[in-house]
mmCIF file of C-alpha atoms in Angstrom:
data_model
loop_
_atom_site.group_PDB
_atom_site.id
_atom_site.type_symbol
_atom_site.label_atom_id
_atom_site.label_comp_id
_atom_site.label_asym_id
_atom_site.label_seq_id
_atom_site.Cartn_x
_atom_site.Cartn_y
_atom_site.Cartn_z
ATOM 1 C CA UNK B 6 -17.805 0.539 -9.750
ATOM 2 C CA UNK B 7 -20.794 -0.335 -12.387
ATOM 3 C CA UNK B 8 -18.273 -3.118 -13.736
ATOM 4 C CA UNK B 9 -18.172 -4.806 -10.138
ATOM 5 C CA UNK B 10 -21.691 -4.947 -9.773
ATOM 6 C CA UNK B 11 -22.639 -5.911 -12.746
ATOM 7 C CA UNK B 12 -23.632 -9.547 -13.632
ATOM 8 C CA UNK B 13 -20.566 -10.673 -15.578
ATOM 9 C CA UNK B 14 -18.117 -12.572 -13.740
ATOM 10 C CA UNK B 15 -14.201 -12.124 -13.779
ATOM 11 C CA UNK B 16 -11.466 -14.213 -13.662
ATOM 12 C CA UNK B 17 -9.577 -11.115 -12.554
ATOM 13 C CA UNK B 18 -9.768 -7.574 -10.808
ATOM 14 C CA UNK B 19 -7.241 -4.954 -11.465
ATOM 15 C CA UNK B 20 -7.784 -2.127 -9.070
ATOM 16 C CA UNK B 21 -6.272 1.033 -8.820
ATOM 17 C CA UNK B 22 -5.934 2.743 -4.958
ATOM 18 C CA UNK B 23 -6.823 6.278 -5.871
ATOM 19 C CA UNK B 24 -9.846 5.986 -8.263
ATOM 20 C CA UNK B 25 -12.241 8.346 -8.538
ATOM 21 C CA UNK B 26 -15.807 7.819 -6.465
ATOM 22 C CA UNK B 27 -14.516 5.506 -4.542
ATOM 23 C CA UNK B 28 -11.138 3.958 -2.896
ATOM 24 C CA UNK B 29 -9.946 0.552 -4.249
ATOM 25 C CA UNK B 30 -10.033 -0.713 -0.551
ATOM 26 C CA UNK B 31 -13.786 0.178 -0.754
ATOM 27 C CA UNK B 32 -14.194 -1.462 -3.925
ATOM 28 C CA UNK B 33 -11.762 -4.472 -2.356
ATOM 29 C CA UNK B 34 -13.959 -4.886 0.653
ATOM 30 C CA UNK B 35 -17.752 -4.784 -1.748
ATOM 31 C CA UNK B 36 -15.766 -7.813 -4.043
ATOM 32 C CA UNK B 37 -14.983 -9.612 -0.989
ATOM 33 C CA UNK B 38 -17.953 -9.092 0.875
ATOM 34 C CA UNK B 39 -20.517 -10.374 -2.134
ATOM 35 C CA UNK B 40 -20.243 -13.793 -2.762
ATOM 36 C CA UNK B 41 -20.273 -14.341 -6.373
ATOM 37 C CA UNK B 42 -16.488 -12.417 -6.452
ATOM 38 C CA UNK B 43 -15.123 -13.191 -2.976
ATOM 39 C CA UNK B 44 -12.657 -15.702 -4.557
ATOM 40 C CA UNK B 45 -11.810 -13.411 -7.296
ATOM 41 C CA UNK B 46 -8.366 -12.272 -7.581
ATOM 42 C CA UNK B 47 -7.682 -8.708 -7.203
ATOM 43 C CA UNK B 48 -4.543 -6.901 -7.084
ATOM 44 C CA UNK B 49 -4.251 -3.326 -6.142
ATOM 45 C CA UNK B 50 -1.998 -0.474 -8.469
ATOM 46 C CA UNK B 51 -0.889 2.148 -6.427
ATOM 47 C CA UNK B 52 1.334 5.485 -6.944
ATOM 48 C CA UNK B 53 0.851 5.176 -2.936
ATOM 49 C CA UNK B 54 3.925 3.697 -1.688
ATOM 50 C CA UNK B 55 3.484 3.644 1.842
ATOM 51 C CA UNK B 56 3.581 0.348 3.848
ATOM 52 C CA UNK B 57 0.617 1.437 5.730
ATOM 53 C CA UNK B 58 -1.496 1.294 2.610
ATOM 54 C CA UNK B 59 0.273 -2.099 1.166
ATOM 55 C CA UNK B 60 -0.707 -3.754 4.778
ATOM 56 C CA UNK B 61 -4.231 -1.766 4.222
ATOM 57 C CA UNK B 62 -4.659 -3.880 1.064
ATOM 58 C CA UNK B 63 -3.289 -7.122 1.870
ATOM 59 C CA UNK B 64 -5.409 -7.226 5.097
ATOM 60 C CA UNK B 65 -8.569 -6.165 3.375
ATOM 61 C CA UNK B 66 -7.833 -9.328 0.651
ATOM 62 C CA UNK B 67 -5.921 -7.663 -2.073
ATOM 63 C CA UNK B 68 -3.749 -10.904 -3.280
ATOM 64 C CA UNK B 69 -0.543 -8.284 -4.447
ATOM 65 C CA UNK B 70 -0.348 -4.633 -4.233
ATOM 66 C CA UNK B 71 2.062 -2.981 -6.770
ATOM 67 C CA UNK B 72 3.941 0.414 -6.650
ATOM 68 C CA UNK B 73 3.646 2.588 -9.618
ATOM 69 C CA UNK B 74 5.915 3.051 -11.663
ATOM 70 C CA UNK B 75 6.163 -1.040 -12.410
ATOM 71 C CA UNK B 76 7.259 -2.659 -15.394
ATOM 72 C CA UNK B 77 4.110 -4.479 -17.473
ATOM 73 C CA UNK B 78 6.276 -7.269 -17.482
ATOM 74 C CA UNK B 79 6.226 -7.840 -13.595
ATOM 75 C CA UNK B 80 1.899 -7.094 -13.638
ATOM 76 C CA UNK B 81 1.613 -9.366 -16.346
ATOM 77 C CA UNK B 82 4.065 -11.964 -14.336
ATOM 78 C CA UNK B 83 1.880 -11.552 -11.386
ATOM 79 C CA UNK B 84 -1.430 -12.041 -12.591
ATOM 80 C CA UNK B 85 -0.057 -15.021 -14.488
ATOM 81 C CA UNK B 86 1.412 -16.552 -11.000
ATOM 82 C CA UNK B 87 -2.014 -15.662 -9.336
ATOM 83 C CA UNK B 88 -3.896 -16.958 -12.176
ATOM 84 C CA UNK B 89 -2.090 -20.379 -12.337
ATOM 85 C CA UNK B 90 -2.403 -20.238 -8.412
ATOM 86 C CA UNK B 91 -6.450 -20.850 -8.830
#
């Protein structure tokens, strides 16, 4: 949570659902809601494979959501896509 709101900027926020102190659908909705990150691109990491919390995500501006386990490969894949995206 001190990362996010911190100065610095990022081209890029990894998330993890379960974290402790706080959710990463709270910390999802604080990026999106402050308007020096609300373009940032976030995806959430989740051992959570429900489709309830994948919709939770996606709705709240998560631009992927990924099931643990994944292969590195496919993250670093996906932030390259969403990176190039921008």
């Amino acid at each position: 949570m001190d990362a996010v709101q911190s100065d610095a900027e990022y081209d890029f926020i990894l998330l993890d659902f379960m974290m402790p102190g706080a959710t990463g659908l709270e910390i999802l909705a604080w990026v999106r809601a402050d308007s020096r990150r609300a373009e940032t691109p976030v995806i959430i990491l989740t051992a959570k494979g429900q489709d309830t919390d994948r919709e939770a995500a996606m709705a709240g501006g998560a631009d992927d959501f990924l099931t643990k386990p994944f292969s590195p490969k496919k993250l670093v894949a996906r932030i390259r896509e969403i990176l190039d995206a921008d």
